[in-house]
Coordinates of C-alpha atoms (C1' of nucleotides) in Angstrom, one line a residue:
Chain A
X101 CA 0.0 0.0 0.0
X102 CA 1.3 3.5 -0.8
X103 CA 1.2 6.1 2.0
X104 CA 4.5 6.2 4.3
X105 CA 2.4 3.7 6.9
X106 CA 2.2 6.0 10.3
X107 CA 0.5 9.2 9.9
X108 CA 0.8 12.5 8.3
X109 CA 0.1 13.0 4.9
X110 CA 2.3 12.8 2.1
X111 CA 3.6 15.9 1.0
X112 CA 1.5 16.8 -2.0
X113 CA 3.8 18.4 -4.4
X114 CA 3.4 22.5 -4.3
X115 CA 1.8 23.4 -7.0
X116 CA -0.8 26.4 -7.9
X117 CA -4.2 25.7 -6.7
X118 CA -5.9 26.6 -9.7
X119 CA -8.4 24.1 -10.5
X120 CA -8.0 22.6 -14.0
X121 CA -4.4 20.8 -14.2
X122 CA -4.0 19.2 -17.1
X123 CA -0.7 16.4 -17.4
X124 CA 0.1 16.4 -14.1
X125 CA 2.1 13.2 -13.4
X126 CA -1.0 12.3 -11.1
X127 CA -2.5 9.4 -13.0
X128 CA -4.8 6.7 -11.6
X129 CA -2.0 3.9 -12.1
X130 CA 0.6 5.4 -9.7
X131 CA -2.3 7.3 -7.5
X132 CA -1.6 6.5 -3.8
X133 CA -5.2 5.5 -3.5
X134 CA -5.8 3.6 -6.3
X135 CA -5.7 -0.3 -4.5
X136 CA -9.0 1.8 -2.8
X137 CA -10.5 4.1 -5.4
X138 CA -11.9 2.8 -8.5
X139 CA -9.0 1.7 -10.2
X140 CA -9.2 -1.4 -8.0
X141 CA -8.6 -4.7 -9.8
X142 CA -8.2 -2.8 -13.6
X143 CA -5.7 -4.4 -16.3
X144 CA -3.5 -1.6 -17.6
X145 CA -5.0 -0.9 -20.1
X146 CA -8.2 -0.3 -18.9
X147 CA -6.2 2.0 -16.3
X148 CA -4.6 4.2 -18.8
X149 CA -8.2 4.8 -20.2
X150 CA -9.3 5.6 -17.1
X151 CA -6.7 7.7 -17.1
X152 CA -7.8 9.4 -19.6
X153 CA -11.3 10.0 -18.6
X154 CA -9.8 12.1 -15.2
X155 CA -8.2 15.1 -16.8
X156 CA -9.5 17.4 -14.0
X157 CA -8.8 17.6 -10.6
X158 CA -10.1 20.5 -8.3
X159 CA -8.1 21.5 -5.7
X160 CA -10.3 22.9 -2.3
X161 CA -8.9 25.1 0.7
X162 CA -10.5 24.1 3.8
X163 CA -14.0 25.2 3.7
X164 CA -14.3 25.6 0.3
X165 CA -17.5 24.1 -1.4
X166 CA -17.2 21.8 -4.1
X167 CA -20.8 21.2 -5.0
X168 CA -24.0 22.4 -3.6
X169 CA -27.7 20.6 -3.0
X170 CA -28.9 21.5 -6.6
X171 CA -26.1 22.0 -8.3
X172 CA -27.0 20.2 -11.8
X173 CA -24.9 16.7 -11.6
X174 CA -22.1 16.0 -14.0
X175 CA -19.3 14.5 -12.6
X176 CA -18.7 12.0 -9.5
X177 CA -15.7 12.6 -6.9
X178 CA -12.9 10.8 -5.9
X179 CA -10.8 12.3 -3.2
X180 CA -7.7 12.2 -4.0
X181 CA -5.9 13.9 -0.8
X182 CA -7.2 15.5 2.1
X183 CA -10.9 15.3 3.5
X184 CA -14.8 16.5 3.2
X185 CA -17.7 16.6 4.5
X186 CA -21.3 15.8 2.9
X187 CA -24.4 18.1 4.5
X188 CA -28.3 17.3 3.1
X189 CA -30.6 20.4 3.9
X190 CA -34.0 19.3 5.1
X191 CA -37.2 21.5 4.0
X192 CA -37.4 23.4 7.4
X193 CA -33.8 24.4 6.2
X194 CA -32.3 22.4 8.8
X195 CA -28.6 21.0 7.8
X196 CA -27.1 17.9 8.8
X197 CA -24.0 16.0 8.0
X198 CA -24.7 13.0 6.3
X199 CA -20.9 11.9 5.6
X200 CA -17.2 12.3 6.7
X201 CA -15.3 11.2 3.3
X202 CA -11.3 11.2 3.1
X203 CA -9.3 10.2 0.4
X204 CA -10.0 7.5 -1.5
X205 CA -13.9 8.0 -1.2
X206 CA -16.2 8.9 -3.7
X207 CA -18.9 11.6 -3.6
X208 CA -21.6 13.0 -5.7
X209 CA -24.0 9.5 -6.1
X210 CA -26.4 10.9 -4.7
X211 CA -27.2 12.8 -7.9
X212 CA -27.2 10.8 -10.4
X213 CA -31.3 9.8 -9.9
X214 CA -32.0 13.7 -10.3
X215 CA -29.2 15.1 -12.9
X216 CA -29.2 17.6 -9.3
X217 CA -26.9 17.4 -6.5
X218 CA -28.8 16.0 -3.5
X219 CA -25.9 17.5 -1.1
X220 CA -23.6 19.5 -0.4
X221 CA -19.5 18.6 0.0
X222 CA -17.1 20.9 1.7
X223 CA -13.9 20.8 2.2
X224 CA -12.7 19.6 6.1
X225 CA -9.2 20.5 4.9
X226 CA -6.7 21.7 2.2
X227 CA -7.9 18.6 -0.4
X228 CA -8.2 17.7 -3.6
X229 CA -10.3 15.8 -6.2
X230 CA -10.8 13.4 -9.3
X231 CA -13.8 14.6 -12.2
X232 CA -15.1 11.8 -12.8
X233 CA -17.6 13.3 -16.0
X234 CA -20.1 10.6 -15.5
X235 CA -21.6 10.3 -19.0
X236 CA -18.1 9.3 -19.7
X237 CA -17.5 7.2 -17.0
X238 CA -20.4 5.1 -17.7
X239 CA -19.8 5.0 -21.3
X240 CA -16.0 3.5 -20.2
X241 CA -17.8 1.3 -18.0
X242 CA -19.5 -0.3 -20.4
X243 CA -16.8 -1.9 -21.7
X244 CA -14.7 -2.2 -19.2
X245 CA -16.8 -5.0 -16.9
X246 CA -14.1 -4.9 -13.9
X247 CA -14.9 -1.1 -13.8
X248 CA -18.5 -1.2 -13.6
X249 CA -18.5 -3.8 -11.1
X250 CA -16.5 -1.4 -9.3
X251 CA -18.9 1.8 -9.9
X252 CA -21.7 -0.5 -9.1
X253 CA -19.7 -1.3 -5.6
X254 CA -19.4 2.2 -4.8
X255 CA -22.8 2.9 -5.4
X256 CA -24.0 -0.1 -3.1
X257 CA -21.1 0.2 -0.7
X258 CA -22.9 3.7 -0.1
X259 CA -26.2 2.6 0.7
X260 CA -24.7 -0.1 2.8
X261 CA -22.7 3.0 5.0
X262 CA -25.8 4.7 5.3
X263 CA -27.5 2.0 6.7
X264 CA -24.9 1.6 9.5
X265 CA -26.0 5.2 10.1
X266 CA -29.3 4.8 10.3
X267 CA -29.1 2.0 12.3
X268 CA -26.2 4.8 14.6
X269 CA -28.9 7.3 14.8
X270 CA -31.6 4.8 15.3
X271 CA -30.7 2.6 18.4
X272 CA -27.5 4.0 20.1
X273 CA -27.1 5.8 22.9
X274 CA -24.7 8.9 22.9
X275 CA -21.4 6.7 24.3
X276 CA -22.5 4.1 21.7
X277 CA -22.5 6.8 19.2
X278 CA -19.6 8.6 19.4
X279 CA -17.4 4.9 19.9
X280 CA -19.1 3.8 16.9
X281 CA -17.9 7.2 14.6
X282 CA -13.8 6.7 16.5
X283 CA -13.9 3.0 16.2
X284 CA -15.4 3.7 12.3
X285 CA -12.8 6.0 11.6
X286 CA -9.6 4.2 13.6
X287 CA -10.8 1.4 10.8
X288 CA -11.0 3.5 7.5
X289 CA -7.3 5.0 8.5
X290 CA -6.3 1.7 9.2
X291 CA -7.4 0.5 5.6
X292 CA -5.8 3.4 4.3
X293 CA -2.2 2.4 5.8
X294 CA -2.4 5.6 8.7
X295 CA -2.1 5.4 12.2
X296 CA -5.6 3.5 13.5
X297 CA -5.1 4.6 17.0
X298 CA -4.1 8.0 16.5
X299 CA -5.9 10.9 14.4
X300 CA -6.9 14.3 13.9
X301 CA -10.5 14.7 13.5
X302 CA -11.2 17.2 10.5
X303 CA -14.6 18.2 12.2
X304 CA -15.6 20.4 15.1
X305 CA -17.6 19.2 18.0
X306 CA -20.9 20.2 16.4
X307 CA -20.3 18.8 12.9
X308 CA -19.1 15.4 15.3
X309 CA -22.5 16.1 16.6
X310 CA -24.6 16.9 14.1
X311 CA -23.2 13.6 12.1
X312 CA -24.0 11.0 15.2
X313 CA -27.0 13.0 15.6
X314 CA -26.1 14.6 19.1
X315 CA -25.4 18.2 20.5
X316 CA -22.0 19.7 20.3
X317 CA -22.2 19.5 24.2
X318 CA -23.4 16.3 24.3
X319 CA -20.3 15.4 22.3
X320 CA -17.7 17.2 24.2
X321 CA -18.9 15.8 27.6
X322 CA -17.9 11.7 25.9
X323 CA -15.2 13.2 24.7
X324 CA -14.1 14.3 28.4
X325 CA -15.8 11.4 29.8
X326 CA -14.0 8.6 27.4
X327 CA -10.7 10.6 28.4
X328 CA -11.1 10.2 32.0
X329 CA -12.1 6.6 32.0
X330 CA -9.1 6.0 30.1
X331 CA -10.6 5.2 26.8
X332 CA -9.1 7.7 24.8
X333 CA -6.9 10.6 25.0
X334 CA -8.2 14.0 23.9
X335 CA -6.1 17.3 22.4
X336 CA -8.3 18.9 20.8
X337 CA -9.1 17.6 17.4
X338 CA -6.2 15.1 18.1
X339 CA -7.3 11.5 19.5
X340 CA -5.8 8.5 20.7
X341 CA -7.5 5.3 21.1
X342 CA -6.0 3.9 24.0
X343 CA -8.8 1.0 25.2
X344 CA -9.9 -0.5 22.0
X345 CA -11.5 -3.5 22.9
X346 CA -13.8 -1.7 26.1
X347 CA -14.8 0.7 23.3
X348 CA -15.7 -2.0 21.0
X349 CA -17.5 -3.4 23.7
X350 CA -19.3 -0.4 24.5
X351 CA -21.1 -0.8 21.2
X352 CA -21.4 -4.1 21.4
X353 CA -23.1 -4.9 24.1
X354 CA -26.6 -3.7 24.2
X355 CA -29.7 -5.4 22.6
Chain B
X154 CA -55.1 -5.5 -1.5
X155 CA -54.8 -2.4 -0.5
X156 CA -57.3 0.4 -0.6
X157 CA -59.5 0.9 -3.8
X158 CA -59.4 4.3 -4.2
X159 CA -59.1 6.6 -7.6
X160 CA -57.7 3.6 -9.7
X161 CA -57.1 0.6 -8.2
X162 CA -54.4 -2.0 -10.0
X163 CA -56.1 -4.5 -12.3
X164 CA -57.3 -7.6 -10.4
X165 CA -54.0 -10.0 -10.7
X166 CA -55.3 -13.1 -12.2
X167 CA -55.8 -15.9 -9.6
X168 CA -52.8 -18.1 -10.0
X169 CA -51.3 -20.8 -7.9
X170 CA -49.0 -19.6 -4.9
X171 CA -46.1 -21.1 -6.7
X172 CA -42.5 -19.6 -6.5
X173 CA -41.4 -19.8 -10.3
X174 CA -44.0 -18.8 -12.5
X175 CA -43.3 -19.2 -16.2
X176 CA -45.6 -18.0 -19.3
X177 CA -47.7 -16.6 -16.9
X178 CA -49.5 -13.4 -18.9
X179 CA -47.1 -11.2 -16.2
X180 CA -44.7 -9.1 -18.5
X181 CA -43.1 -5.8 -17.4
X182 CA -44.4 -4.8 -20.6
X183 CA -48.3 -4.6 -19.3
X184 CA -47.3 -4.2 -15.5
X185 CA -49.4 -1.6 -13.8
X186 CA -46.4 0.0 -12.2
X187 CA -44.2 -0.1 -15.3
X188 CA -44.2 3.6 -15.0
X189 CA -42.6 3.2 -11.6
X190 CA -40.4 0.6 -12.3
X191 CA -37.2 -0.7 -14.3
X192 CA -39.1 -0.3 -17.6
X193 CA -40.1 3.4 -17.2
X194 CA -38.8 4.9 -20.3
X195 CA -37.8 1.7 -22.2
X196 CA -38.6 1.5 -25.8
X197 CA -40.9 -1.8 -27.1
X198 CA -37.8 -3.7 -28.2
X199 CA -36.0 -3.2 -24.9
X200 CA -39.2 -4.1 -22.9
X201 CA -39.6 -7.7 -24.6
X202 CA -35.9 -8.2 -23.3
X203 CA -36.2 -7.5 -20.2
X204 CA -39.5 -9.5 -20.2
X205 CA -37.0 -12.3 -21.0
X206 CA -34.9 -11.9 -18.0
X207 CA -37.6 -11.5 -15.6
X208 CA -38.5 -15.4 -15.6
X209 CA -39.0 -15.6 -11.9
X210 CA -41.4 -13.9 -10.2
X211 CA -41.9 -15.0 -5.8
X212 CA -44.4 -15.1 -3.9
X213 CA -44.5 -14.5 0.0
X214 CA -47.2 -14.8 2.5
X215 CA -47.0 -11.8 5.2
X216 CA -44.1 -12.6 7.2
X217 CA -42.1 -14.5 4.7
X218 CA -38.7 -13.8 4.3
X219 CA -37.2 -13.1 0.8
X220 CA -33.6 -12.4 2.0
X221 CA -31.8 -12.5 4.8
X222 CA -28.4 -10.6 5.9
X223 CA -25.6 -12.5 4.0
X224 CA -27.7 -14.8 1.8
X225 CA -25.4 -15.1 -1.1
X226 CA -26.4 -11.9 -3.4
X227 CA -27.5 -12.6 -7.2
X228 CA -30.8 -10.8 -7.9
X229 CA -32.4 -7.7 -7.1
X230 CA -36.1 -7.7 -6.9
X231 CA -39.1 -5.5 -8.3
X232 CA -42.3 -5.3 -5.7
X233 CA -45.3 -6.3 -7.9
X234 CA -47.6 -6.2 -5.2
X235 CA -48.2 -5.9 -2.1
X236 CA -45.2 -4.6 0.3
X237 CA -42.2 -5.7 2.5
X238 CA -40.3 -4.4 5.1
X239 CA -36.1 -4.4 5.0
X240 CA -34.3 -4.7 8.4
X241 CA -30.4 -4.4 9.1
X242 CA -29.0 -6.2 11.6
X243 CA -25.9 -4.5 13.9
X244 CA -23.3 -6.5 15.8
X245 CA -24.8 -6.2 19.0
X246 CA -27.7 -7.9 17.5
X247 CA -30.2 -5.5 17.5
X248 CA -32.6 -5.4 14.7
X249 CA -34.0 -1.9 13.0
X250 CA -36.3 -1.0 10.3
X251 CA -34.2 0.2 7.8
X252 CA -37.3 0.8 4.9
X253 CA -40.9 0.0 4.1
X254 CA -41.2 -0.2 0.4
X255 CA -44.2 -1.3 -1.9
X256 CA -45.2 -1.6 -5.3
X257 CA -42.6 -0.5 -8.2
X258 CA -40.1 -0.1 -5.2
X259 CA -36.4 -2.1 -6.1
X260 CA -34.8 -3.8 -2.7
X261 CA -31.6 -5.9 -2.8
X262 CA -29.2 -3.6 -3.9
X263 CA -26.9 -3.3 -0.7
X264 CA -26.3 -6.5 -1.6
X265 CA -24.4 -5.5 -5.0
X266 CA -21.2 -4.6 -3.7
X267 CA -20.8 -7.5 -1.5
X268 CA -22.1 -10.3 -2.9
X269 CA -24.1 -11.3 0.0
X270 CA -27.4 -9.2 1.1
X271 CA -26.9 -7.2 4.0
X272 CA -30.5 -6.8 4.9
X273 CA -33.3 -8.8 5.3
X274 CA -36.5 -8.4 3.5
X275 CA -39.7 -9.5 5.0
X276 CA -43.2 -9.4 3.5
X277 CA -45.7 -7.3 5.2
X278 CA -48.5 -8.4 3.6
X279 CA -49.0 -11.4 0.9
X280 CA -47.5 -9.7 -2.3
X281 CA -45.5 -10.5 -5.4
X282 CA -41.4 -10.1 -6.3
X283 CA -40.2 -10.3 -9.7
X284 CA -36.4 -11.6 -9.7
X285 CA -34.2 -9.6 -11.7
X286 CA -30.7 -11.5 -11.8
X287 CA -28.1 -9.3 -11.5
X288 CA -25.3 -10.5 -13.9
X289 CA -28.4 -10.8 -17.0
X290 CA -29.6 -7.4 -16.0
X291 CA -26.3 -5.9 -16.0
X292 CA -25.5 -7.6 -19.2
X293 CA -28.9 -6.4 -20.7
X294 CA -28.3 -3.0 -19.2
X295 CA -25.2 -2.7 -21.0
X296 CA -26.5 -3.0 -24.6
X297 CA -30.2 -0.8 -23.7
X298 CA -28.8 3.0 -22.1
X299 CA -32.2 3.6 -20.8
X300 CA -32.3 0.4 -18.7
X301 CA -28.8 1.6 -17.5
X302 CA -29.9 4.4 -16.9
X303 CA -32.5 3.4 -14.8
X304 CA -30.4 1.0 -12.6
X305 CA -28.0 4.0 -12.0
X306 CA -31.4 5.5 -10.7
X307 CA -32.9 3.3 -8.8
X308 CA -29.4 3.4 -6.6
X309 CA -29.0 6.8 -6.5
X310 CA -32.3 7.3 -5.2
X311 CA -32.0 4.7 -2.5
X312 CA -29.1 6.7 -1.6
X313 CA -31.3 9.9 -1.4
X314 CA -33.9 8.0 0.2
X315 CA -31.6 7.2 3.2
X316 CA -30.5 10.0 3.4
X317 CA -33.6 11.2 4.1
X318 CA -34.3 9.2 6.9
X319 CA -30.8 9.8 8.4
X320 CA -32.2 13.6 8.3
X321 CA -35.3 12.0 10.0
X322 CA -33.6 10.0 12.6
X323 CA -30.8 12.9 13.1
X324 CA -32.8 15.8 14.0
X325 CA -36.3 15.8 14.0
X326 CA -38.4 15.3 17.4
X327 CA -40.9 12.3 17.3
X328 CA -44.0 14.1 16.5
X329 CA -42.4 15.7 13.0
X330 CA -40.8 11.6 12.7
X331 CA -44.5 10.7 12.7
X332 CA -45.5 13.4 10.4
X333 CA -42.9 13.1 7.8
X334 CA -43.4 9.1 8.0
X335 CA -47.1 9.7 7.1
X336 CA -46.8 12.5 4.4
X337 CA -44.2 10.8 2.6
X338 CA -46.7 7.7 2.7
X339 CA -49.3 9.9 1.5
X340 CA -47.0 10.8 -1.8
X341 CA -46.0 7.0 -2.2
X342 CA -49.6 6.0 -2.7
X343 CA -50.7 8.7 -4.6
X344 CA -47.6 8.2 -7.1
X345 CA -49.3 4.9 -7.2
X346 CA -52.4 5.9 -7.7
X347 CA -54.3 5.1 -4.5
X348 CA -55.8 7.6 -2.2
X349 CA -53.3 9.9 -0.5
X350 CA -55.4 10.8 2.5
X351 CA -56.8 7.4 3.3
X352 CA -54.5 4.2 3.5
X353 CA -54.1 0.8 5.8
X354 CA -50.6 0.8 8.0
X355 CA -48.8 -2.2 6.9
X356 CA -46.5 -2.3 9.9
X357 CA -47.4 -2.7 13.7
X358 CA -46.5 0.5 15.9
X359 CA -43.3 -1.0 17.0
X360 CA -41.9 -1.9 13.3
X361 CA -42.8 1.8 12.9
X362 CA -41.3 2.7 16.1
X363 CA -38.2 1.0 14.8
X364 CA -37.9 2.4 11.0
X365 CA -38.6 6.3 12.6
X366 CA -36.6 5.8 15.7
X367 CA -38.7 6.1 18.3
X368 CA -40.3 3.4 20.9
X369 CA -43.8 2.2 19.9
X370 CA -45.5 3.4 22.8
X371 CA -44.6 6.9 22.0
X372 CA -45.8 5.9 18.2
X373 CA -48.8 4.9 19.7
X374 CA -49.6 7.8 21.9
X375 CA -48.3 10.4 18.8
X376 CA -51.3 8.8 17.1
X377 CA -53.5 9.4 19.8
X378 CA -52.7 12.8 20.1
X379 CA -52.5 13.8 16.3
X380 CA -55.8 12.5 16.7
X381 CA -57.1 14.6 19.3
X382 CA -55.9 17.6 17.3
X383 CA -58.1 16.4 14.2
X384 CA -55.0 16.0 12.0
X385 CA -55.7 12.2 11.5
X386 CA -58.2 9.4 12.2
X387 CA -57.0 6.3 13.2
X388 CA -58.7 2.9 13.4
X389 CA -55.9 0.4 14.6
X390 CA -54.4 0.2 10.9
X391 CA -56.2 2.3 8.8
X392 CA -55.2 5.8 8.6
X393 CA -57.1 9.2 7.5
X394 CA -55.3 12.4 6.8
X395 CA -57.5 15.2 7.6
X396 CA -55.4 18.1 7.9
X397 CA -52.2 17.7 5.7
X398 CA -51.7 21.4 5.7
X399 CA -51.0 21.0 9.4
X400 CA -48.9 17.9 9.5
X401 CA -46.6 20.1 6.7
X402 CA -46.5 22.8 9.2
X403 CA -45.5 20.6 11.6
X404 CA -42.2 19.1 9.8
X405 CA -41.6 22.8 8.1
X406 CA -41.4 24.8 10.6
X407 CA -38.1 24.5 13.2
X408 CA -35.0 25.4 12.3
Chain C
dC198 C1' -3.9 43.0 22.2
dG199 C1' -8.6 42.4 21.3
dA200 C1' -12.1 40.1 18.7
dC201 C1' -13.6 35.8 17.4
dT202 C1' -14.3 31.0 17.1
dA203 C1' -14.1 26.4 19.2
dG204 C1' -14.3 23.8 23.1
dT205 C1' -15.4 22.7 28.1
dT206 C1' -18.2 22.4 32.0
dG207 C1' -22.3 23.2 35.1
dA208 C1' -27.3 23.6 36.4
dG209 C1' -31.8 22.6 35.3
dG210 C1' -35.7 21.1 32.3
dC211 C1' -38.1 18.4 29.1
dC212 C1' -39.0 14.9 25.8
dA213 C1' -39.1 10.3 25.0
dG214 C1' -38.0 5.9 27.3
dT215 C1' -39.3 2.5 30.7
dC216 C1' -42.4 -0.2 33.4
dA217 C1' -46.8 -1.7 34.1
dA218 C1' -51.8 -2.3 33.7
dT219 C1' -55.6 -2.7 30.7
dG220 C1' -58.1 -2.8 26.3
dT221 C1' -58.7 -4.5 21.5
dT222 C1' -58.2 -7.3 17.5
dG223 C1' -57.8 -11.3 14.8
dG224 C1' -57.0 -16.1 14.2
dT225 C1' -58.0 -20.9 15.7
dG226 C1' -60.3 -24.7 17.1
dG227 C1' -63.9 -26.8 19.8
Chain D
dC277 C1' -70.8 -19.4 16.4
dC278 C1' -68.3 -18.3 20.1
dA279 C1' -64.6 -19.0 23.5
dC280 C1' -60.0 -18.6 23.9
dC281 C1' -55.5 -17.0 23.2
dA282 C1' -51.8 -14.4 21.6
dA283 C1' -50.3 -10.5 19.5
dC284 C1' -51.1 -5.8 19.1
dA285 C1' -52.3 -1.4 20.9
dT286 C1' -53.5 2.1 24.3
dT287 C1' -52.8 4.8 28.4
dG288 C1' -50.7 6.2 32.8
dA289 C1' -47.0 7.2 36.1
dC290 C1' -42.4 7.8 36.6
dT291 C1' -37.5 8.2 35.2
dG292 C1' -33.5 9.5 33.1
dG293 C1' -30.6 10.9 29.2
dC294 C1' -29.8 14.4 26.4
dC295 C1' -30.9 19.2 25.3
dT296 C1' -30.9 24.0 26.6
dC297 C1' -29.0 27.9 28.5
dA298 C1' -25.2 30.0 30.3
dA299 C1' -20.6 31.0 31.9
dC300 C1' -16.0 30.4 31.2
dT301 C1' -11.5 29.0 28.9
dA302 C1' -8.2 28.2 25.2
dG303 C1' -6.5 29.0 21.0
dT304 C1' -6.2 31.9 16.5
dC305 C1' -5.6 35.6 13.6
dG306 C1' -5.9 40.1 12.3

DNA sequence: CGACTAGTTGAGGCCAGTCAATGTTGGTGG
DNA sequence: CCACCAACATTGACTGGCCTCAACTAGTCG
């Protein structure tokens, strides 16, 4: 697996953040993410036309939007580097994050239905993304069976996520909730070749909260509470895991 | 059946409760909720394929099971009548509601990336599945863009659909859970066809409870009291909307 | 250094959960 | 046809977990 095993990022190469960058030597076949991303299992020549379908990237500053609920749909997302979160906007004009997405993920499915982003996706940090046009995309994947398999896997793999979510906000209790998001996470850095113990969360308390469906309070009072049991150790948005298996149990043991 | 109303489905012809019905006069071409379904869209050609592939229809008596949670995946499946309930199951065991879905819905397709279902789907009522095997459909979807098209559709909106119900379960209090699980019933049968204000509960208050995330006594005293404010009649099942006006109001209004 | 945002902690209230008793419905078999 | 039973539903009393409101602290950035 790529990625230098511990933690920090690697160094994306300085470069100006403008957002079309055309033959930059980032390709799918030597992308850091691609044993995760949907170049997963391609021959190489099926990767090179891949390759050819991702000629933009966008690069985002922390905060930065890079599509909006309505926003007509075009193109999935693959994250290349960095982080994002995904917000849906209920009628009453209440906002609520529906995903926490780092690199390797992809974004946008949600719009394919309507030909209209259903969400919103923010940048959680300095990041940047694959364009996947989608017309294309599927047109590629029709001949390329190992790559629709692979969009068909994202697109299920999604649904799948949201069910553990629902299934979060439907049953647990706040310790169960917020053990379930750190033991989710520890997992997807693991897979992803960081550190599975120790992180920096991207979101504030009340993103934290409005994800596992709790108040920012609520979620700063586990985050105290874990810490003094000795389940974790809290800096800020920096967190070590330090009792694994008790917080695995935590969500595990209710029926 | 459900509910005569404006225009009921066409009798289905009486037919022996058999699970693999062949040459039975059942084609998606004639369907009554082709307009809902995979063929929406598809020209005369295309329909008489996928007429081909849809060999296999099942049927389940209320409480039969069509899936379960890691059954080996190989065929997602079109409601022609009646309606089901899907459950996921988390670690700890506990089981949740994770959708209610009827006539023209599509259920299965967590089970795409997989290869094994990761829900369970259990009839509500008696009603009728047509078996759409994945590898023929994808093949067929391959050669007919609007069938692709549609598949892509019918996951993205299950996508949206969630998250929908994460918004649900995330933020709202239990009366607008209530409301919004009855309005968006309302709209289901009324794309359908059947009356909007007037329909029969196909899940007990505590499968309700479950999908909405609340316990069922409260579901049962939220009925009670939307009935006391003339928003709703309720006789055990059956269910009247008498003021929808209202029951917007009272999902629109917090921030 | 001051303004601002993010985070922590405390006190009190309320909404939904829990426990429990009772009523209702529908299916089954005598 | 009706008695019976089990599952489902209703209602009440009480509890408690999370929210609300509020004060305070710690960083951050001009």
């Amino acid at each position: 697996m790529a990625i230098p095993a511990s933690h920090p990022l690697p160094a994306v190469p300085a470069s100006p953040a403008v957002i079309s960058i055309r033959a930059l030597k980032t390709h799918c076949s030597n992308c850091s993410v691609r044993e995760l991303c949907l170049p997963v299992g391609l021959e190489q020549d099926a990767l090179q036309q891949l390759d050819q379908l991702v000629t933009n990237r966008v690069r985002l500053k922390k905060g930065e939007v890079l599509y909006r609920a309505g926003d007509p749909f075009s193109a999935l997302y693959a994250i290349r580097t960095g982080s994002c979160k995904t917000t849906v906007l209920a009628e009453n004009g209440h906002e609520q994050v529906a995903g926490y997405h780092m690199l390797g993920d992809m974004i946008g499915m949600d719009g394919i239905g309507t030909d209209r982003h259903g969400s919103q996706a923010v940048a959680l940090e300095d990041s940047e993304y694959c364009v996947l046009p989608f017309d294309r995309l599927d047109e590629l994947a029709r001949s390329i069976e190992p790559l629709r398999r692979n969009l068909y896997q994202f697109l299920s793999r999604e649904i799948s996520r949201d069910h553990s979510v629902m299934l979060l906000l439907g049953s647990m209790r706040a310790e169960e909730r917020l053990a379930a998001f750190l033991l989710n996470l520890s997992q997807r850095y693991r897979e992803r070749g960081y550190s599975s113990t120790e992180f920096v969360l991207r979101m504030s308390r009340e993103e934290i909260g409005s994800y596992i469906g709790l108040k920012l309070e609520t979620v700063s009072r586990l985050f105290s509470r874990f810490q003094a049991e000795g389940l974790i150790r809290v800096q800020g948005r920096a967190v070590k895991l330090l009792d694994i298996p008790t917080l695995k149990q935590l969500i595990g043991q209710r029926c």
